[in-house]
Amino acid sequence: MEQHAILQVENLQKHFPIKSGLLAPGGKRTVKAVDGVSFSLERGKTLGLVGESGCGKSTTGRMIARLMDPTAGRIMVDGVDISQLRGKDLYHFRRKVQMIFQDPFASLNPRQSIGTAIAAPMVAQKITPPGGLKNRVKELLEQVGLKAEHYNRFPHEFSGGQRQRVGIARAISLNPSVIVCDEPVSALDVSVQAQVVNLLQEIQQDTGVSYIFIAHDLSVVRHISDEVAVMYLGKMVEQGSRDELFAGPRHPYTRALLSAVPLPDPRQARAQEKIRLRGDLPSPANPPSGCVFRTRCPLFGTLGEEQRQLCIDVVPAPAVAGSPACHHTALAGPLAAGVQ
Amino acid sequence: MTQSQSSPTAVAASAPQPDSAPKPTTAPQATKTGAFLEVRNLSVKFPTDDGVVAAVNGMDFTLERGQTLGIVGESGSGKSVTSQALMGLLKGTSAQVTGEAIFQGRDLVTLPESGMRRLRGRNIGMIFQDPLSALHPFYTVGHQIAEAYLVHNKATKKQARAAAVDMLGRVGIPSPDMRFDEYPHHFSGGMRQRAMIAMALICEPELLIADEPTTALDVTVQAQILDLMSELQQETNSALILITHDLGVVAEVCDNVLVMYGGQCVESGPVDEIFYDTRHPYTLGLLKSMPTLTTKSGRLNPIPGQPPSLLALPQGCIFSARCEHAALAGDGVCASQRPQFTSEDGHGTRCHLGLPQILSIRNSR
Ligand SMILES: Nc1ncnc2c1ncn2[C@@H]1O[C@H](COP(=O)(O)OP(=O)(O)OP(=O)(O)O)[C@@H](O)[C@H]1O
Ligand SMILES: Nc1ncnc2c1ncn2[C@@H]1O[C@H](COP(=O)(O)OP(=O)(O)OP(=O)(O)O)[C@@H](O)[C@H]1O
Ligand code: SF4
Ligand SMILES: [Mg+2]
Ligand SMILES: [Mg+2]
């Protein structure tokens, strides 16, 4: 139900200008970090965003949080296009979308106490909660599983998992509708990771907040997401419900990605279909013509002349739910290089 | 900052080693009298201003040629320090290393630095967890890999170049012939890591210690590198110690697994037994806390509490403060007595609970 979506992203683009000198011969003048991404997210749900390093996940997240201006496209939050907001409107919007980073302290002042850090977004928005700022911060500390007495502590006294809890406390302090979580548990040990994932899910149940969850660990993404979107070189290549996508990936990139996930179960790991990609992600400054995945596509090599030409000449329609961005998904048989 | 995101670094041989013996063409089988690598009661202590950090506390394990041993454990459990001790990298520091690590008849713990230097690169190679120590910024990537090759192989410059280009291709660097002449700063982070892996692999070490070699790489690239490492290992019948916190990687590539907690081995054995016949409460907790690609969603089950302080290890079982099953052992024995490591048919565990008790814990879940 599109009208219920808290977030709707349409044809979002971010093209970074390339500094002279880095210009590839005959290349274009921009890096197409995000190039026509669309999806929607319902209230209280989580969209997992996955794909290789450099494919544009963080850039997408940062544009949604308006930490970065989009080159083109619409970002509808609760029915209002926020992609072009400026000044006072942008300032008010900040309450609605917050962000959690891999290391929330990387950007914080090491001499600032935890309490001050958590209060900062409320101070910036000139919000005085009933009962006072300090009380609200203490409440938040407890809500994320820390203690009120942590208020006066300093960042270096906290473990990785505790830091992430502080980041979460900051992010939820303004009761946002959407939180963009950019690799929030990637640096944590499994056990601490489990605690933080549980916390994020509890908060979602209590507040109905929606998450965009960016991560490279597909097991965690599968665990926490309702919907999953797969990006490759700035494009959305496949999206769909979590169960559909994990049970029956259709785009050759998604299939290769899932088959590369090491399974923590030796028998399953031995039985797993193994599709191996060759080479690297091409440069987004000089992407391949037609389908951006064709240079590494395991399906491409199995195609006939005419079908290949289609991949080289024609950009596939961007993926929408249930329809991957591939000319030939219908043909995809076994792709495994070395199935055992 | 947590340390688990750092990228690996490979160390190839540092200096030419004219006196090292020629590489045998066929790998000798380990003799009956001694394992290829036998580690006994290895301990490492770091004196610091706050007290003595007991990072490794009596590790025992053996490794044969052609085998892959996975070492897993949480951040700070002593995985990297164990490998540093084996590589002799703690010599000449304030670290106190005790115990034995017999590698083909030589004790790596007492071997002087000069002897150690002779082993590094060709006999024992290492891919480090921490970045920025192997690739020199002033030399081209290809030059450095070719040099590592020349240290151990009688070859012309041209042959060395060809070998280096080949290896760069095998670790998945596109257009390796062009890339050969580029400097490290021209490479992306992931490519630099692969170049360092190439530098370690081109020496064809008999024993390769890889500390989180693929942690910072994408899963698709990780799969490619792990395949390559297994392939080369089979070709050269070498031994591999793979340090990781990823139980998926362990399940995928290891023959045997060693689970570390608080600088001790708490469980070790063949990979299938560790996953399907788990015998230590910590290993059970670790497996239970992970989401997988197949389990039902719901709440995850983290191990409660935090790892012990290495400045003051508990008197009893190092895991006792977090163990949900300590009461089963009775008499407060877990809190008061350090359990022995006991092993049966190659599957060992360090726990006061007997097998029947462990089985009942496993069955009750
Ligand atoms: N400020 C910038 N200026 C120029 N290029 C940029 C900028 N920020 C990102 N890029 C480029 O845009 C592309 C997408 O980057 P982005 O950080 O969004 O990727 P990502 O999917 O989050 O990757 P990772 O998994 O490594 O975090 C990359 O090629 C990156 O180099
Ligand atoms: N030079 C040193 N001086 C003092 N303590 C040290 C030193 N090197 C390591 N340690 C400590 O020894 C313990 C074990 O560290 P180690 O690096 O082996 O952990 P690890 O298992 O490799 O963890 P990770 O998964 O984070 O890499 C840690 O508590 C660490 O702080
Ligand atoms: S010895 Fe006791 S505390 Fe330690 S793991 Fe076994 S049951 Fe738990
Ligand atoms: Mg990113
Ligand atoms: Mg380490």
PDB file of N, CA and C in Angstrom, chain A residues 52-53 102-103 160 163 186-187 189-191 193-195 197-198 201-202 216 218-220 222-223 242 246 257 260-270 272 274 276-277 279-280 296, chain B residues 1-2 4-5 74-75 172 174 191 194 218-224 227 246-249 251-252 271-272 275-276 286 289-295 297-300 302-303 305 322:
ATOM      1  N   GLU A  52      27.983  -4.484  -2.785  1.00  0.00           N
ATOM      2  CA  GLU A  52      29.428  -4.391  -2.612  1.00  0.00           C
ATOM      3  C   GLU A  52      29.877  -3.004  -2.153  1.00  0.00           C
ATOM      4  N   SER A  53      31.026  -2.967  -1.509  1.00  0.00           N
ATOM      5  CA  SER A  53      31.625  -1.711  -1.098  1.00  0.00           C
ATOM      6  C   SER A  53      31.702  -0.752  -2.294  1.00  0.00           C
ATOM      7  N   GLN A 102      28.534   3.562  11.891  1.00  0.00           N
ATOM      8  CA  GLN A 102      29.321   2.424  12.374  1.00  0.00           C
ATOM      9  C   GLN A 102      30.016   2.755  13.686  1.00  0.00           C
ATOM     10  N   ASP A 103      30.691   3.900  13.734  1.00  0.00           N
ATOM     11  CA  ASP A 103      31.253   4.344  15.000  1.00  0.00           C
ATOM     12  C   ASP A 103      30.718   5.722  15.311  1.00  0.00           C
ATOM     13  N   GLY A 160      32.737  -0.893  22.474  1.00  0.00           N
ATOM     14  CA  GLY A 160      32.109  -0.709  21.169  1.00  0.00           C
ATOM     15  C   GLY A 160      30.594  -0.827  21.217  1.00  0.00           C
ATOM     16  N   ARG A 163      29.102   2.192  22.959  1.00  0.00           N
ATOM     17  CA  ARG A 163      29.117   3.370  22.089  1.00  0.00           C
ATOM     18  C   ARG A 163      27.955   3.335  21.125  1.00  0.00           C
ATOM     19  N   SER A 186      28.550  -3.595  12.353  1.00  0.00           N
ATOM     20  CA  SER A 186      29.629  -4.239  11.603  1.00  0.00           C
ATOM     21  C   SER A 186      30.916  -4.388  12.401  1.00  0.00           C
ATOM     22  N   ALA A 187      31.154  -3.492  13.354  1.00  0.00           N
ATOM     23  CA  ALA A 187      32.422  -3.539  14.066  1.00  0.00           C
ATOM     24  C   ALA A 187      32.306  -4.304  15.385  1.00  0.00           C
ATOM     25  N   ASP A 189      31.498  -7.619  18.021  1.00  0.00           N
ATOM     26  CA  ASP A 189      31.540  -9.064  18.179  1.00  0.00           C
ATOM     27  C   ASP A 189      30.134  -9.656  18.115  1.00  0.00           C
ATOM     28  N   VAL A 190      30.030 -10.935  17.695  1.00  0.00           N
ATOM     29  CA  VAL A 190      28.698 -11.541  17.542  1.00  0.00           C
ATOM     30  C   VAL A 190      27.789 -11.330  18.729  1.00  0.00           C
ATOM     31  N   SER A 191      28.327 -11.515  19.921  1.00  0.00           N
ATOM     32  CA  SER A 191      27.474 -11.460  21.088  1.00  0.00           C
ATOM     33  C   SER A 191      26.960 -10.035  21.334  1.00  0.00           C
ATOM     34  N   GLN A 193      26.853  -7.741  19.021  1.00  0.00           N
ATOM     35  CA  GLN A 193      26.022  -7.485  17.855  1.00  0.00           C
ATOM     36  C   GLN A 193      24.596  -7.949  18.118  1.00  0.00           C
ATOM     37  N   ALA A 194      24.454  -9.120  18.713  1.00  0.00           N
ATOM     38  CA  ALA A 194      23.127  -9.656  19.012  1.00  0.00           C
ATOM     39  C   ALA A 194      22.387  -8.726  19.974  1.00  0.00           C
ATOM     40  N   GLN A 195      23.103  -8.182  20.956  1.00  0.00           N
ATOM     41  CA  GLN A 195      22.461  -7.268  21.911  1.00  0.00           C
ATOM     42  C   GLN A 195      21.946  -6.017  21.203  1.00  0.00           C
ATOM     43  N   VAL A 197      21.287  -5.580  17.947  1.00  0.00           N
ATOM     44  CA  VAL A 197      20.201  -5.913  17.023  1.00  0.00           C
ATOM     45  C   VAL A 197      18.894  -6.079  17.805  1.00  0.00           C
ATOM     46  N   ASN A 198      18.956  -6.768  18.936  1.00  0.00           N
ATOM     47  CA  ASN A 198      17.753  -6.912  19.773  1.00  0.00           C
ATOM     48  C   ASN A 198      17.228  -5.558  20.210  1.00  0.00           C
ATOM     49  N   GLN A 201      15.419  -3.770  17.463  1.00  0.00           N
ATOM     50  CA  GLN A 201      14.098  -4.354  17.223  1.00  0.00           C
ATOM     51  C   GLN A 201      13.102  -3.982  18.312  1.00  0.00           C
ATOM     52  N   GLU A 202      13.579  -3.945  19.569  1.00  0.00           N
ATOM     53  CA  GLU A 202      12.684  -3.524  20.663  1.00  0.00           C
ATOM     54  C   GLU A 202      12.207  -2.099  20.449  1.00  0.00           C
ATOM     55  N   HIS A 216      26.892  -5.202   5.548  1.00  0.00           N
ATOM     56  CA  HIS A 216      27.455  -6.160   4.603  1.00  0.00           C
ATOM     57  C   HIS A 216      27.262  -7.599   5.081  1.00  0.00           C
ATOM     58  N   LEU A 218      25.010 -10.394   5.496  1.00  0.00           N
ATOM     59  CA  LEU A 218      23.671 -10.717   4.999  1.00  0.00           C
ATOM     60  C   LEU A 218      22.848 -11.518   5.989  1.00  0.00           C
ATOM     61  N   SER A 219      23.497 -12.219   6.918  1.00  0.00           N
ATOM     62  CA  SER A 219      22.722 -12.951   7.919  1.00  0.00           C
ATOM     63  C   SER A 219      22.011 -11.964   8.840  1.00  0.00           C
ATOM     64  N   VAL A 220      22.698 -10.891   9.209  1.00  0.00           N
ATOM     65  CA  VAL A 220      22.072  -9.881  10.062  1.00  0.00           C
ATOM     66  C   VAL A 220      20.962  -9.165   9.295  1.00  0.00           C
ATOM     67  N   ARG A 222      19.172 -10.328   6.877  1.00  0.00           N
ATOM     68  CA  ARG A 222      18.021 -11.222   6.763  1.00  0.00           C
ATOM     69  C   ARG A 222      17.247 -11.249   8.080  1.00  0.00           C
ATOM     70  N   HIS A 223      17.985 -11.234   9.175  1.00  0.00           N
ATOM     71  CA  HIS A 223      17.329 -11.323  10.474  1.00  0.00           C
ATOM     72  C   HIS A 223      16.446 -10.111  10.760  1.00  0.00           C
ATOM     73  N   ARG A 242      11.887  -9.886   2.193  1.00  0.00           N
ATOM     74  CA  ARG A 242      13.029 -10.621   2.716  1.00  0.00           C
ATOM     75  C   ARG A 242      12.947 -12.107   2.344  1.00  0.00           C
ATOM     76  N   PHE A 246      15.598 -13.935  -0.270  1.00  0.00           N
ATOM     77  CA  PHE A 246      16.583 -14.911   0.211  1.00  0.00           C
ATOM     78  C   PHE A 246      16.270 -16.318  -0.282  1.00  0.00           C
ATOM     79  N   LEU A 257      25.938 -13.026  -4.838  1.00  0.00           N
ATOM     80  CA  LEU A 257      26.145 -12.461  -3.503  1.00  0.00           C
ATOM     81  C   LEU A 257      25.719 -13.458  -2.426  1.00  0.00           C
ATOM     82  N   ALA A 260      27.896 -16.466  -1.960  1.00  0.00           N
ATOM     83  CA  ALA A 260      29.235 -16.216  -1.407  1.00  0.00           C
ATOM     84  C   ALA A 260      29.212 -16.071   0.106  1.00  0.00           C
ATOM     85  N   VAL A 261      28.026 -15.961   0.696  1.00  0.00           N
ATOM     86  CA  VAL A 261      27.951 -15.798   2.149  1.00  0.00           C
ATOM     87  C   VAL A 261      28.410 -17.092   2.820  1.00  0.00           C
ATOM     88  N   PRO A 262      29.445 -17.019   3.651  1.00  0.00           N
ATOM     89  CA  PRO A 262      29.879 -18.246   4.313  1.00  0.00           C
ATOM     90  C   PRO A 262      28.873 -18.660   5.376  1.00  0.00           C
ATOM     91  N   LEU A 263      28.379 -19.872   5.263  1.00  0.00           N
ATOM     92  CA  LEU A 263      27.342 -20.334   6.180  1.00  0.00           C
ATOM     93  C   LEU A 263      27.966 -20.997   7.410  1.00  0.00           C
ATOM     94  N   PRO A 264      27.523 -20.591   8.590  1.00  0.00           N
ATOM     95  CA  PRO A 264      28.099 -21.157   9.814  1.00  0.00           C
ATOM     96  C   PRO A 264      27.550 -22.545  10.100  1.00  0.00           C
ATOM     97  N   ASP A 265      27.641 -23.400   9.127  1.00  0.00           N
ATOM     98  CA  ASP A 265      27.123 -24.753   9.227  1.00  0.00           C
ATOM     99  C   ASP A 265      27.873 -25.569   8.175  1.00  0.00           C
ATOM    100  N   PRO A 266      28.851 -26.372   8.614  1.00  0.00           N
ATOM    101  CA  PRO A 266      29.756 -27.006   7.642  1.00  0.00           C
ATOM    102  C   PRO A 266      29.043 -27.830   6.572  1.00  0.00           C
ATOM    103  N   ARG A 267      28.011 -28.584   6.941  1.00  0.00           N
ATOM    104  CA  ARG A 267      27.346 -29.425   5.937  1.00  0.00           C
ATOM    105  C   ARG A 267      26.654 -28.566   4.899  1.00  0.00           C
ATOM    106  N   GLN A 268      25.950 -27.537   5.378  1.00  0.00           N
ATOM    107  CA  GLN A 268      25.274 -26.623   4.451  1.00  0.00           C
ATOM    108  C   GLN A 268      26.281 -25.921   3.569  1.00  0.00           C
ATOM    109  N   ALA A 269      27.399 -25.531   4.172  1.00  0.00           N
ATOM    110  CA  ALA A 269      28.415 -24.809   3.416  1.00  0.00           C
ATOM    111  C   ALA A 269      28.924 -25.676   2.268  1.00  0.00           C
ATOM    112  N   ARG A 270      29.108 -26.963   2.530  1.00  0.00           N
ATOM    113  CA  ARG A 270      29.605 -27.852   1.478  1.00  0.00           C
ATOM    114  C   ARG A 270      28.577 -28.030   0.373  1.00  0.00           C
ATOM    115  N   GLN A 272      26.288 -25.844  -0.521  1.00  0.00           N
ATOM    116  CA  GLN A 272      25.828 -24.577  -1.079  1.00  0.00           C
ATOM    117  C   GLN A 272      26.246 -24.379  -2.538  1.00  0.00           C
ATOM    118  N   LYS A 274      27.782 -22.481  -5.405  1.00  0.00           N
ATOM    119  CA  LYS A 274      28.843 -21.480  -5.338  1.00  0.00           C
ATOM    120  C   LYS A 274      29.011 -20.782  -6.674  1.00  0.00           C
ATOM    121  N   ARG A 276      30.925 -17.773  -8.364  1.00  0.00           N
ATOM    122  CA  ARG A 276      32.033 -16.862  -8.090  1.00  0.00           C
ATOM    123  C   ARG A 276      32.090 -15.745  -9.125  1.00  0.00           C
ATOM    124  N   LEU A 277      32.223 -14.519  -8.628  1.00  0.00           N
ATOM    125  CA  LEU A 277      32.388 -13.391  -9.530  1.00  0.00           C
ATOM    126  C   LEU A 277      33.875 -13.189  -9.794  1.00  0.00           C
ATOM    127  N   GLY A 279      36.990 -10.456 -10.877  1.00  0.00           N
ATOM    128  CA  GLY A 279      37.333  -9.036 -10.964  1.00  0.00           C
ATOM    129  C   GLY A 279      36.643  -8.155  -9.939  1.00  0.00           C
ATOM    130  N   ASP A 280      36.776  -6.873 -10.173  1.00  0.00           N
ATOM    131  CA  ASP A 280      36.335  -5.851  -9.241  1.00  0.00           C
ATOM    132  C   ASP A 280      35.109  -5.116  -9.748  1.00  0.00           C
ATOM    133  N   ARG A 296      30.910  -8.581 -15.150  1.00  0.00           N
ATOM    134  CA  ARG A 296      31.186  -9.644 -14.180  1.00  0.00           C
ATOM    135  C   ARG A 296      30.063 -10.676 -14.121  1.00  0.00           C
TER     136      ARG A 296
ATOM    137  N   MET B   1      37.637   2.883  19.220  1.00  0.00           N
ATOM    138  CA  MET B   1      37.442   2.084  18.016  1.00  0.00           C
ATOM    139  C   MET B   1      37.622   0.607  18.338  1.00  0.00           C
ATOM    140  N   THR B   2      36.788  -0.214  17.746  1.00  0.00           N
ATOM    141  CA  THR B   2      37.030  -1.641  17.882  1.00  0.00           C
ATOM    142  C   THR B   2      38.029  -2.063  16.822  1.00  0.00           C
ATOM    143  N   SER B   4      38.028  -4.966  15.087  1.00  0.00           N
ATOM    144  CA  SER B   4      37.682  -6.043  14.175  1.00  0.00           C
ATOM    145  C   SER B   4      37.483  -5.600  12.729  1.00  0.00           C
ATOM    146  N   GLN B   5      37.565  -4.306  12.476  1.00  0.00           N
ATOM    147  CA  GLN B   5      37.389  -3.880  11.106  1.00  0.00           C
ATOM    148  C   GLN B   5      38.706  -3.660  10.364  1.00  0.00           C
ATOM    149  N   GLU B  74      36.158 -14.045  20.504  1.00  0.00           N
ATOM    150  CA  GLU B  74      35.772 -12.642  20.514  1.00  0.00           C
ATOM    151  C   GLU B  74      36.979 -11.732  20.427  1.00  0.00           C
ATOM    152  N   SER B  75      36.704 -10.468  20.167  1.00  0.00           N
ATOM    153  CA  SER B  75      37.748  -9.457  20.172  1.00  0.00           C
ATOM    154  C   SER B  75      38.471  -9.477  21.521  1.00  0.00           C
ATOM    155  N   GLY B 172      42.584 -11.673  -7.990  1.00  0.00           N
ATOM    156  CA  GLY B 172      41.436 -10.923  -8.496  1.00  0.00           C
ATOM    157  C   GLY B 172      41.693  -9.464  -8.795  1.00  0.00           C
ATOM    158  N   PRO B 174      42.110  -6.805 -11.447  1.00  0.00           N
ATOM    159  CA  PRO B 174      41.879  -6.748 -12.883  1.00  0.00           C
ATOM    160  C   PRO B 174      43.079  -6.131 -13.620  1.00  0.00           C
ATOM    161  N   MET B 191      41.892  -3.674  -2.935  1.00  0.00           N
ATOM    162  CA  MET B 191      42.936  -4.142  -3.844  1.00  0.00           C
ATOM    163  C   MET B 191      44.287  -4.210  -3.150  1.00  0.00           C
ATOM    164  N   ARG B 194      44.452  -7.322  -1.280  1.00  0.00           N
ATOM    165  CA  ARG B 194      44.685  -8.476  -2.136  1.00  0.00           C
ATOM    166  C   ARG B 194      46.133  -8.520  -2.600  1.00  0.00           C
ATOM    167  N   ASP B 218      34.600  -7.498   0.703  1.00  0.00           N
ATOM    168  CA  ASP B 218      33.230  -7.899   0.382  1.00  0.00           C
ATOM    169  C   ASP B 218      33.117  -9.410   0.329  1.00  0.00           C
ATOM    170  N   VAL B 219      31.920  -9.931   0.626  1.00  0.00           N
ATOM    171  CA  VAL B 219      31.768 -11.396   0.628  1.00  0.00           C
ATOM    172  C   VAL B 219      32.129 -12.029  -0.707  1.00  0.00           C
ATOM    173  N   THR B 220      31.833 -11.335  -1.798  1.00  0.00           N
ATOM    174  CA  THR B 220      32.141 -11.931  -3.105  1.00  0.00           C
ATOM    175  C   THR B 220      33.655 -12.041  -3.287  1.00  0.00           C
ATOM    176  N   VAL B 221      34.377 -11.031  -2.840  1.00  0.00           N
ATOM    177  CA  VAL B 221      35.836 -11.062  -2.945  1.00  0.00           C
ATOM    178  C   VAL B 221      36.414 -12.041  -1.925  1.00  0.00           C
ATOM    179  N   GLN B 222      35.826 -12.051  -0.741  1.00  0.00           N
ATOM    180  CA  GLN B 222      36.247 -12.985   0.292  1.00  0.00           C
ATOM    181  C   GLN B 222      36.178 -14.427  -0.223  1.00  0.00           C
ATOM    182  N   ALA B 223      35.070 -14.765  -0.887  1.00  0.00           N
ATOM    183  CA  ALA B 223      34.897 -16.122  -1.396  1.00  0.00           C
ATOM    184  C   ALA B 223      36.006 -16.459  -2.385  1.00  0.00           C
ATOM    185  N   GLN B 224      36.317 -15.491  -3.237  1.00  0.00           N
ATOM    186  CA  GLN B 224      37.365 -15.663  -4.238  1.00  0.00           C
ATOM    187  C   GLN B 224      38.730 -15.908  -3.566  1.00  0.00           C
ATOM    188  N   ASP B 227      38.868 -19.329  -1.746  1.00  0.00           N
ATOM    189  CA  ASP B 227      39.060 -20.393  -2.751  1.00  0.00           C
ATOM    190  C   ASP B 227      40.531 -20.480  -3.138  1.00  0.00           C
ATOM    191  N   ASP B 246      34.632 -14.972  12.248  1.00  0.00           N
ATOM    192  CA  ASP B 246      33.483 -15.343  11.441  1.00  0.00           C
ATOM    193  C   ASP B 246      33.334 -16.862  11.404  1.00  0.00           C
ATOM    194  N   LEU B 247      32.335 -17.367  12.114  1.00  0.00           N
ATOM    195  CA  LEU B 247      32.143 -18.818  12.171  1.00  0.00           C
ATOM    196  C   LEU B 247      31.724 -19.384  10.818  1.00  0.00           C
ATOM    197  N   GLY B 248      31.198 -18.542   9.963  1.00  0.00           N
ATOM    198  CA  GLY B 248      30.860 -18.979   8.617  1.00  0.00           C
ATOM    199  C   GLY B 248      32.123 -19.317   7.835  1.00  0.00           C
ATOM    200  N   VAL B 249      33.109 -18.448   7.926  1.00  0.00           N
ATOM    201  CA  VAL B 249      34.381 -18.695   7.242  1.00  0.00           C
ATOM    202  C   VAL B 249      35.011 -19.979   7.767  1.00  0.00           C
ATOM    203  N   ALA B 251      33.450 -22.595   9.091  1.00  0.00           N
ATOM    204  CA  ALA B 251      32.686 -23.752   8.606  1.00  0.00           C
ATOM    205  C   ALA B 251      33.024 -24.044   7.157  1.00  0.00           C
ATOM    206  N   GLU B 252      33.308 -22.983   6.421  1.00  0.00           N
ATOM    207  CA  GLU B 252      33.549 -23.111   4.990  1.00  0.00           C
ATOM    208  C   GLU B 252      34.918 -23.723   4.680  1.00  0.00           C
ATOM    209  N   VAL B 271      36.048 -29.754  12.532  1.00  0.00           N
ATOM    210  CA  VAL B 271      35.051 -28.698  12.329  1.00  0.00           C
ATOM    211  C   VAL B 271      33.620 -29.206  12.526  1.00  0.00           C
ATOM    212  N   ASP B 272      33.299 -30.394  12.005  1.00  0.00           N
ATOM    213  CA  ASP B 272      31.931 -30.880  12.148  1.00  0.00           C
ATOM    214  C   ASP B 272      31.572 -31.113  13.611  1.00  0.00           C
ATOM    215  N   PHE B 275      30.696 -27.855  15.427  1.00  0.00           N
ATOM    216  CA  PHE B 275      29.377 -27.318  15.098  1.00  0.00           C
ATOM    217  C   PHE B 275      28.227 -28.251  15.498  1.00  0.00           C
ATOM    218  N   TYR B 276      28.426 -29.568  15.355  1.00  0.00           N
ATOM    219  CA  TYR B 276      27.293 -30.478  15.585  1.00  0.00           C
ATOM    220  C   TYR B 276      27.395 -31.268  16.887  1.00  0.00           C
ATOM    221  N   LEU B 286      28.220 -18.894  21.662  1.00  0.00           N
ATOM    222  CA  LEU B 286      28.657 -18.207  20.450  1.00  0.00           C
ATOM    223  C   LEU B 286      27.768 -18.606  19.274  1.00  0.00           C
ATOM    224  N   SER B 289      24.256 -17.140  19.505  1.00  0.00           N
ATOM    225  CA  SER B 289      24.058 -15.689  19.440  1.00  0.00           C
ATOM    226  C   SER B 289      24.016 -15.157  18.009  1.00  0.00           C
ATOM    227  N   MET B 290      24.339 -16.008  17.047  1.00  0.00           N
ATOM    228  CA  MET B 290      24.440 -15.547  15.667  1.00  0.00           C
ATOM    229  C   MET B 290      23.155 -15.726  14.901  1.00  0.00           C
ATOM    230  N   PRO B 291      22.791 -14.738  14.094  1.00  0.00           N
ATOM    231  CA  PRO B 291      21.727 -15.004  13.126  1.00  0.00           C
ATOM    232  C   PRO B 291      22.347 -15.811  11.975  1.00  0.00           C
ATOM    233  N   THR B 292      21.592 -16.635  11.296  1.00  0.00           N
ATOM    234  CA  THR B 292      22.133 -17.348  10.139  1.00  0.00           C
ATOM    235  C   THR B 292      21.218 -17.095   8.953  1.00  0.00           C
ATOM    236  N   LEU B 293      21.591 -17.606   7.802  1.00  0.00           N
ATOM    237  CA  LEU B 293      20.754 -17.387   6.625  1.00  0.00           C
ATOM    238  C   LEU B 293      19.523 -18.287   6.636  1.00  0.00           C
ATOM    239  N   THR B 294      19.440 -19.199   7.601  1.00  0.00           N
ATOM    240  CA  THR B 294      18.318 -20.129   7.573  1.00  0.00           C
ATOM    241  C   THR B 294      17.450 -20.123   8.829  1.00  0.00           C
ATOM    242  N   THR B 295      17.981 -19.636   9.952  1.00  0.00           N
ATOM    243  CA  THR B 295      17.188 -19.722  11.172  1.00  0.00           C
ATOM    244  C   THR B 295      15.990 -18.778  11.135  1.00  0.00           C
ATOM    245  N   SER B 297      13.561 -15.858  12.376  1.00  0.00           N
ATOM    246  CA  SER B 297      13.814 -14.601  13.067  1.00  0.00           C
ATOM    247  C   SER B 297      13.188 -14.640  14.446  1.00  0.00           C
ATOM    248  N   GLY B 298      13.440 -13.614  15.201  1.00  0.00           N
ATOM    249  CA  GLY B 298      12.972 -13.565  16.574  1.00  0.00           C
ATOM    250  C   GLY B 298      14.090 -12.879  17.333  1.00  0.00           C
ATOM    251  N   ARG B 299      14.105 -13.051  18.620  1.00  0.00           N
ATOM    252  CA  ARG B 299      15.191 -12.421  19.363  1.00  0.00           C
ATOM    253  C   ARG B 299      16.460 -13.244  19.204  1.00  0.00           C
ATOM    254  N   LEU B 300      17.574 -12.524  19.131  1.00  0.00           N
ATOM    255  CA  LEU B 300      18.855 -13.217  19.154  1.00  0.00           C
ATOM    256  C   LEU B 300      19.206 -13.479  20.608  1.00  0.00           C
ATOM    257  N   PRO B 302      22.210 -13.228  22.866  1.00  0.00           N
ATOM    258  CA  PRO B 302      23.605 -12.896  23.167  1.00  0.00           C
ATOM    259  C   PRO B 302      24.068 -13.576  24.454  1.00  0.00           C
ATOM    260  N   ILE B 303      25.378 -13.830  24.533  1.00  0.00           N
ATOM    261  CA  ILE B 303      25.943 -14.312  25.789  1.00  0.00           C
ATOM    262  C   ILE B 303      25.913 -13.135  26.756  1.00  0.00           C
ATOM    263  N   GLY B 305      26.806 -10.527  29.837  1.00  0.00           N
ATOM    264  CA  GLY B 305      28.064 -10.129  30.460  1.00  0.00           C
ATOM    265  C   GLY B 305      29.167  -9.788  29.483  1.00  0.00           C
ATOM    266  N   ARG B 322      30.195 -15.631  33.104  1.00  0.00           N
ATOM    267  CA  ARG B 322      29.165 -15.474  32.079  1.00  0.00           C
ATOM    268  C   ARG B 322      28.437 -16.788  31.781  1.00  0.00           C
TER     269      ARG B 322
END
